[in-house]
mmCIF file of C-alpha atoms and ligand atoms in Angstrom:
data_model
loop_
_atom_site.group_PDB
_atom_site.id
_atom_site.type_symbol
_atom_site.label_atom_id
_atom_site.label_comp_id
_atom_site.label_asym_id
_atom_site.label_seq_id
_atom_site.Cartn_x
_atom_site.Cartn_y
_atom_site.Cartn_z
ATOM 1 C CA MET A 1 -0.485 -0.272 0.054
ATOM 2 C CA LEU A 2 0.916 3.362 -0.826
ATOM 3 C CA SER A 3 0.840 6.272 1.275
ATOM 4 C CA ALA A 4 -1.059 9.748 0.691
ATOM 5 C CA ARG A 5 2.184 11.411 -0.375
ATOM 6 C CA GLN A 6 3.784 8.775 -1.952
ATOM 7 C CA VAL A 7 0.704 8.270 -4.468
ATOM 8 C CA SER A 8 0.926 12.320 -4.710
ATOM 9 C CA LEU A 9 4.773 12.054 -5.475
ATOM 10 C CA VAL A 10 4.081 8.867 -8.114
ATOM 11 C CA LYS A 11 1.385 11.386 -9.466
ATOM 12 C CA VAL A 12 3.814 14.561 -10.172
ATOM 13 C CA VAL A 13 6.371 11.636 -12.039
ATOM 14 C CA ILE A 14 3.673 10.571 -13.955
ATOM 15 C CA PHE A 15 2.463 13.661 -15.162
ATOM 16 C CA ALA A 16 5.660 15.535 -16.309
ATOM 17 C CA LEU A 17 6.219 12.372 -17.808
ATOM 18 C CA GLY A 18 2.806 12.882 -20.044
ATOM 19 C CA LEU A 19 3.961 15.656 -21.095
ATOM 20 C CA LEU A 20 7.561 14.420 -22.347
ATOM 21 C CA PRO A 21 6.312 13.623 -26.085
ATOM 22 C CA MET A 22 4.636 16.980 -26.522
ATOM 23 C CA VAL A 23 8.184 18.411 -24.576
ATOM 24 C CA ARG A 24 9.999 16.883 -27.788
ATOM 25 C CA LEU A 25 7.055 17.518 -30.591
ATOM 26 C CA VAL A 26 8.113 21.442 -29.269
ATOM 27 C CA TRP A 27 11.470 21.213 -28.541
ATOM 28 C CA PHE A 28 11.704 18.701 -32.477
ATOM 29 C CA GLY A 29 9.240 21.975 -34.172
ATOM 30 C CA PHE A 30 12.735 24.508 -32.704
ATOM 31 C CA ALA A 31 15.036 22.880 -33.633
ATOM 32 C CA ASP A 32 13.530 22.570 -36.993
ATOM 33 C CA ARG A 33 14.003 18.388 -36.590
ATOM 34 C CA LEU A 34 10.123 17.477 -37.862
ATOM 35 C CA GLY A 35 11.634 16.181 -41.384
ATOM 36 C CA ALA A 36 10.714 16.473 -44.642
ATOM 37 C CA ASN A 37 6.683 16.803 -43.779
ATOM 38 C CA PRO A 38 6.251 18.447 -40.159
ATOM 39 C CA ILE A 39 2.509 17.956 -40.248
ATOM 40 C CA GLU A 40 2.552 14.004 -41.266
ATOM 41 C CA PHE A 41 5.855 13.898 -37.890
ATOM 42 C CA ILE A 42 2.514 15.304 -35.414
ATOM 43 C CA THR A 43 -0.228 13.954 -36.458
ATOM 44 C CA ARG A 44 1.607 10.724 -36.264
ATOM 45 C CA ASN A 45 3.927 11.518 -33.399
ATOM 46 C CA THR A 46 0.250 12.277 -31.468
ATOM 47 C CA GLY A 47 -1.347 9.121 -32.929
ATOM 48 C CA ASP A 48 0.889 6.863 -31.978
ATOM 49 C CA TRP A 49 0.393 8.614 -27.791
ATOM 50 C CA THR A 50 -3.176 8.881 -28.471
ATOM 51 C CA LEU A 51 -1.991 4.576 -29.026
ATOM 52 C CA TYR A 52 -0.275 4.113 -26.521
ATOM 53 C CA PHE A 53 -1.722 6.249 -23.668
ATOM 54 C CA LEU A 54 -5.299 4.026 -24.311
ATOM 55 C CA CYS A 55 -2.822 0.730 -23.920
ATOM 56 C CA LEU A 56 -1.755 1.704 -20.520
ATOM 57 C CA THR A 57 -5.143 3.403 -19.055
ATOM 58 C CA LEU A 58 -6.631 0.009 -19.849
ATOM 59 C CA SER A 59 -3.099 -2.215 -18.003
ATOM 60 C CA VAL A 60 -4.131 -0.834 -14.956
ATOM 61 C CA THR A 61 -7.321 -2.874 -14.318
ATOM 62 C CA PRO A 62 -5.758 -6.102 -15.748
ATOM 63 C CA LEU A 63 -2.437 -5.264 -13.341
ATOM 64 C CA ARG A 64 -3.671 -4.469 -10.813
ATOM 65 C CA ARG A 65 -5.903 -7.371 -9.929
ATOM 66 C CA MET A 66 -2.776 -10.056 -10.850
ATOM 67 C CA THR A 67 -1.154 -9.038 -8.895
ATOM 68 C CA LYS A 68 -2.930 -7.351 -6.104
ATOM 69 C CA TRP A 69 -1.336 -4.001 -5.859
ATOM 70 C CA ASN A 70 -4.692 -1.745 -5.637
ATOM 71 C CA TRP A 71 -3.218 1.507 -5.170
ATOM 72 C CA LEU A 72 -1.786 0.779 -8.905
ATOM 73 C CA ILE A 73 -6.076 2.399 -9.546
ATOM 74 C CA ARG A 74 -5.329 5.440 -7.947
ATOM 75 C CA PHE A 75 -2.984 6.038 -11.605
ATOM 76 C CA ARG A 76 -5.935 4.920 -14.077
ATOM 77 C CA ARG A 77 -7.364 8.433 -14.566
ATOM 78 C CA MET A 78 -4.158 10.277 -14.959
ATOM 79 C CA LEU A 79 -3.188 7.814 -18.329
ATOM 80 C CA GLY A 80 -7.297 7.750 -19.253
ATOM 81 C CA LEU A 81 -6.670 11.996 -19.499
ATOM 82 C CA PHE A 82 -3.249 11.884 -20.980
ATOM 83 C CA ALA A 83 -5.145 9.661 -24.181
ATOM 84 C CA PHE A 84 -7.116 12.360 -24.446
ATOM 85 C CA PHE A 85 -5.000 14.792 -24.309
ATOM 86 C CA TYR A 86 -3.069 13.424 -27.203
ATOM 87 C CA ALA A 87 -5.894 12.436 -29.278
ATOM 88 C CA VAL A 88 -6.986 16.585 -28.580
ATOM 89 C CA LEU A 89 -3.655 17.232 -29.968
ATOM 90 C CA HIS A 90 -3.402 14.824 -32.952
ATOM 91 C CA PHE A 91 -7.242 15.762 -33.335
ATOM 92 C CA THR A 92 -6.263 19.393 -33.753
ATOM 93 C CA THR A 93 -2.805 19.474 -35.634
ATOM 94 C CA PHE A 94 -6.290 18.059 -38.516
ATOM 95 C CA LEU A 95 -7.447 20.406 -38.545
ATOM 96 C CA TRP A 96 -5.025 23.164 -37.600
ATOM 97 C CA PHE A 97 -2.479 22.479 -40.656
ATOM 98 C CA ASP A 98 -4.926 19.658 -43.053
ATOM 99 C CA HIS A 99 -7.677 22.583 -42.872
ATOM 100 C CA PHE A 100 -7.033 25.383 -41.391
ATOM 101 C CA PHE A 101 -9.633 25.921 -38.554
ATOM 102 C CA ASP A 102 -11.903 25.131 -41.845
ATOM 103 C CA VAL A 103 -14.735 23.514 -39.499
ATOM 104 C CA GLY A 104 -16.807 21.772 -42.877
ATOM 105 C CA GLU A 105 -13.721 20.681 -45.302
ATOM 106 C CA MET A 106 -12.592 19.261 -41.713
ATOM 107 C CA LEU A 107 -15.747 17.297 -42.324
ATOM 108 C CA LYS A 108 -16.621 16.257 -45.582
ATOM 109 C CA ASP A 109 -12.605 15.149 -45.293
ATOM 110 C CA VAL A 110 -14.098 13.471 -42.152
ATOM 111 C CA VAL A 111 -16.839 11.414 -44.484
ATOM 112 C CA LYS A 112 -15.235 11.197 -46.923
ATOM 113 C CA ARG A 113 -11.878 9.035 -46.016
ATOM 114 C CA PRO A 114 -12.861 6.026 -44.091
ATOM 115 C CA PHE A 115 -10.122 5.457 -41.680
ATOM 116 C CA ILE A 116 -10.683 9.541 -40.404
ATOM 117 C CA THR A 117 -13.818 8.794 -39.921
ATOM 118 C CA VAL A 118 -13.543 6.027 -37.489
ATOM 119 C CA GLY A 119 -10.947 8.320 -35.687
ATOM 120 C CA PHE A 120 -13.108 10.812 -34.978
ATOM 121 C CA PHE A 121 -15.929 8.885 -33.834
ATOM 122 C CA ALA A 122 -13.555 7.334 -31.913
ATOM 123 C CA PHE A 123 -12.372 10.979 -30.547
ATOM 124 C CA LEU A 124 -16.499 11.954 -30.208
ATOM 125 C CA LEU A 125 -16.770 9.601 -28.067
ATOM 126 C CA PHE A 126 -13.495 9.870 -26.032
ATOM 127 C CA ILE A 127 -15.230 14.026 -25.175
ATOM 128 C CA PRO A 128 -18.144 12.503 -22.779
ATOM 129 C CA LEU A 129 -15.374 10.901 -20.719
ATOM 130 C CA ALA A 130 -13.001 13.370 -20.246
ATOM 131 C CA VAL A 131 -15.743 15.485 -19.560
ATOM 132 C CA THR A 132 -17.478 13.421 -16.103
ATOM 133 C CA SER A 133 -13.652 12.082 -15.446
ATOM 134 C CA THR A 134 -13.987 14.096 -12.301
ATOM 135 C CA ASN A 135 -14.524 13.551 -7.752
ATOM 136 C CA GLY A 136 -18.036 15.778 -8.835
ATOM 137 C CA MET A 137 -18.996 14.112 -12.136
ATOM 138 C CA VAL A 138 -18.934 10.948 -10.735
ATOM 139 C CA ARG A 139 -20.523 11.349 -7.513
ATOM 140 C CA ARG A 140 -24.045 13.335 -10.151
ATOM 141 C CA LEU A 141 -23.533 10.600 -12.392
ATOM 142 C CA GLY A 142 -23.124 7.762 -8.747
ATOM 143 C CA GLY A 143 -20.668 5.291 -9.796
ATOM 144 C CA LYS A 144 -23.972 2.964 -11.375
ATOM 145 C CA ARG A 145 -24.093 5.460 -14.696
ATOM 146 C CA TRP A 146 -20.569 6.845 -14.393
ATOM 147 C CA GLN A 147 -19.161 3.429 -14.539
ATOM 148 C CA LEU A 148 -21.741 1.815 -17.957
ATOM 149 C CA LEU A 149 -19.932 5.668 -19.096
ATOM 150 C CA HIS A 150 -17.284 4.956 -19.058
ATOM 151 C CA ARG A 151 -17.513 1.066 -20.295
ATOM 152 C CA LEU A 152 -17.537 3.327 -23.789
ATOM 153 C CA ILE A 153 -13.270 3.090 -23.147
ATOM 154 C CA TYR A 154 -14.371 -1.104 -25.024
ATOM 155 C CA LEU A 155 -15.425 0.796 -27.814
ATOM 156 C CA ILE A 156 -12.614 3.541 -28.225
ATOM 157 C CA ALA A 157 -9.338 1.898 -28.127
ATOM 158 C CA PRO A 158 -10.707 -0.919 -30.985
ATOM 159 C CA LEU A 159 -11.556 1.772 -33.522
ATOM 160 C CA GLY A 160 -8.253 3.462 -32.115
ATOM 161 C CA ILE A 161 -7.313 0.213 -33.894
ATOM 162 C CA LEU A 162 -9.207 0.058 -36.193
ATOM 163 C CA HIS A 163 -8.319 3.301 -37.802
ATOM 164 C CA PHE A 164 -4.518 2.845 -37.107
ATOM 165 C CA TRP A 165 -5.580 -0.622 -39.075
ATOM 166 C CA TRP A 166 -6.893 1.604 -42.124
ATOM 167 C CA MET A 167 -4.312 4.176 -42.637
ATOM 168 C CA LYS A 168 -1.867 1.044 -42.853
ATOM 169 C CA ALA A 169 -4.060 -1.099 -44.755
ATOM 170 C CA GLY A 170 -2.819 2.065 -47.384
ATOM 171 C CA LYS A 171 0.414 1.109 -47.292
ATOM 172 C CA ASN A 172 -0.147 -2.927 -46.494
ATOM 173 C CA ASP A 173 1.865 -2.195 -43.149
ATOM 174 C CA PHE A 174 0.017 -3.820 -40.784
ATOM 175 C CA ALA A 175 2.986 -4.674 -38.175
ATOM 176 C CA GLU A 176 1.455 -2.313 -34.638
ATOM 177 C CA PRO A 177 -1.490 -2.444 -35.974
ATOM 178 C CA ILE A 178 -1.664 -6.025 -35.383
ATOM 179 C CA LEU A 179 0.964 -5.658 -31.748
ATOM 180 C CA PHE A 180 -1.723 -2.688 -30.945
ATOM 181 C CA GLY A 181 -4.564 -4.385 -31.888
ATOM 182 C CA GLY A 182 -2.612 -7.853 -30.402
ATOM 183 C CA ILE A 183 -2.175 -5.291 -26.524
ATOM 184 C CA ILE A 184 -6.196 -4.241 -27.158
ATOM 185 C CA VAL A 185 -7.342 -7.550 -27.713
ATOM 186 C CA VAL A 186 -5.578 -9.662 -24.317
ATOM 187 C CA LEU A 187 -6.517 -6.799 -22.105
ATOM 188 C CA LEU A 188 -10.061 -6.747 -23.522
ATOM 189 C CA ALA A 189 -10.540 -10.356 -22.960
ATOM 190 C CA LEU A 190 -8.713 -10.788 -19.642
ATOM 191 C CA ARG A 191 -11.634 -8.774 -18.248
ATOM 192 C CA LEU A 192 -13.861 -10.332 -19.507
ATOM 193 C CA TYR A 193 -12.616 -13.964 -18.630
ATOM 194 C CA TRP A 194 -13.116 -12.332 -15.787
ATOM 195 C CA ARG A 195 -16.248 -11.643 -15.942
ATOM 196 C CA LEU A 196 -17.069 -14.574 -17.122
ATOM 197 C CA ALA A 197 -15.656 -16.274 -14.269
ATOM 198 C CA GLN A 198 -17.044 -14.112 -11.149
ATOM 199 C CA HIS A 199 -21.028 -15.080 -13.687
ATOM 200 C CA ARG A 200 -19.830 -18.459 -12.497
ATOM 201 C CA ARG A 201 -19.169 -18.160 -8.750
ATOM 202 C CA GLU A 202 -21.651 -15.505 -8.323
ATOM 203 C CA PRO A 203 -24.821 -18.507 -8.615
ATOM 204 C CA ALA A 204 -21.858 -20.694 -5.679
ATOM 205 C CA LEU A 205 -21.984 -17.974 -3.444
ATOM 206 C CA ARG A 206 -26.394 -17.507 -3.388
HETATM 207 C C1 HEM H 301 -9.446 7.604 -30.334
HETATM 208 C C2 HEM H 301 -8.984 8.384 -31.233
HETATM 209 C C3 HEM H 301 -7.900 8.068 -31.897
HETATM 210 C C4 HEM H 301 -6.353 7.469 -32.197
HETATM 211 C C5 HEM H 301 -6.311 6.574 -31.173
HETATM 212 C C6 HEM H 301 -5.855 7.646 -33.968
HETATM 213 C C7 HEM H 301 -4.438 6.917 -33.951
HETATM 214 C C8 HEM H 301 -4.027 6.894 -34.586
HETATM 215 C C9 HEM H 301 -2.802 6.456 -35.149
HETATM 216 C C10 HEM H 301 -1.428 5.380 -34.111
HETATM 217 C C11 HEM H 301 -1.759 7.469 -36.012
HETATM 218 C C12 HEM H 301 -1.267 5.697 -36.760
HETATM 219 C C13 HEM H 301 0.421 7.441 -36.267
HETATM 220 C C14 HEM H 301 1.571 6.474 -37.071
HETATM 221 O O1 HEM H 301 1.458 6.075 -38.343
HETATM 222 O O2 HEM H 301 2.123 5.908 -36.652
HETATM 223 C C15 HEM H 301 -3.109 7.674 -36.736
HETATM 224 C C16 HEM H 301 -3.367 8.468 -37.783
HETATM 225 C C17 HEM H 301 -4.109 9.039 -38.189
HETATM 226 N N1 HEM H 301 -5.182 10.211 -37.726
HETATM 227 FE FE1 HEM H 301 -5.620 9.093 -35.913
HETATM 228 N N2 HEM H 301 -6.458 8.860 -34.270
HETATM 229 C C18 HEM H 301 -7.508 9.078 -32.936
HETATM 230 C C19 HEM H 301 -8.558 10.306 -33.989
HETATM 231 C C20 HEM H 301 -8.397 10.439 -35.156
HETATM 232 C C21 HEM H 301 -9.303 11.649 -35.825
HETATM 233 C C22 HEM H 301 -10.021 12.513 -34.719
HETATM 234 C C23 HEM H 301 -8.338 12.258 -36.733
HETATM 235 C C24 HEM H 301 -9.445 13.372 -37.166
HETATM 236 C C25 HEM H 301 -10.648 14.066 -37.285
HETATM 237 C C26 HEM H 301 -7.985 11.474 -36.943
HETATM 238 C C27 HEM H 301 -6.647 11.302 -38.285
HETATM 239 C C28 HEM H 301 -6.048 11.636 -38.078
HETATM 240 C C29 HEM H 301 -4.629 12.196 -39.482
HETATM 241 C C30 HEM H 301 -4.925 12.675 -40.301
HETATM 242 C C31 HEM H 301 -4.007 10.654 -39.626
HETATM 243 C C32 HEM H 301 -1.939 10.338 -40.106
HETATM 244 C C33 HEM H 301 -1.903 9.649 -41.481
HETATM 245 C C34 HEM H 301 -1.928 10.229 -42.774
HETATM 246 O O3 HEM H 301 -0.425 11.216 -41.660
HETATM 247 O O4 HEM H 301 -0.959 9.107 -43.524
HETATM 248 N N3 HEM H 301 -7.461 10.667 -36.049
HETATM 249 N N4 HEM H 301 -3.964 7.865 -35.664
#
């Protein structure tokens, strides 16, 4: 068990580490190290970090169950918010540099290109999770309803993978989508397994 002070300390470390990819991008921007296509570099980098943080967020519960380190749950919200933060940067790069904040043109592009349609849908589903991530919102919604709403993450992660897969399909390059798709499948399958096991146990307990 971690003390309140240790939890705060770990939170500060996670916060600082979570900002590093963005700091690196800004640094690369100033140092003219974003390569021949800076927009593509930033879009891909922020997309990657959205996915990494999604995987980290989804890893918390399985890790906690396997290790019985219940304090891990204290860091899940921050990891989830970092996934959202990088999704916002990813989307803003697209809206800003690809469409110069012309929302109409951006929406046309979203409809025209299926891989972007899927990414956009995943992003829209992400918004209510970020908005309701505070303790006040948990209280206002009630634990049950809050939990139900936050199950949207089980949809967002596969949609993120489909978006990535579809994008890479054009290049016939499936290695990374298979790797991350595999990670998401394992993380979701573990939850399903535990839920089914619990259902099997419950009648016996009654
Ligand atoms: C949860 C939401 C999302 C996730 C997890 C995600 C993830 C990713 C990933 C992993 C990549 C590929 C990076 C690489 O090549 O290494 C990518 C690329 C891209 N995504 Fe997303 N994305 C999301 C939402 C969006 C949204 C909302 C948009 C725009 C409306 C978008 C537009 C793009 C574009 C334009 C690319 C780059 C395509 C290219 O360079 O050819 N994504 N995304």
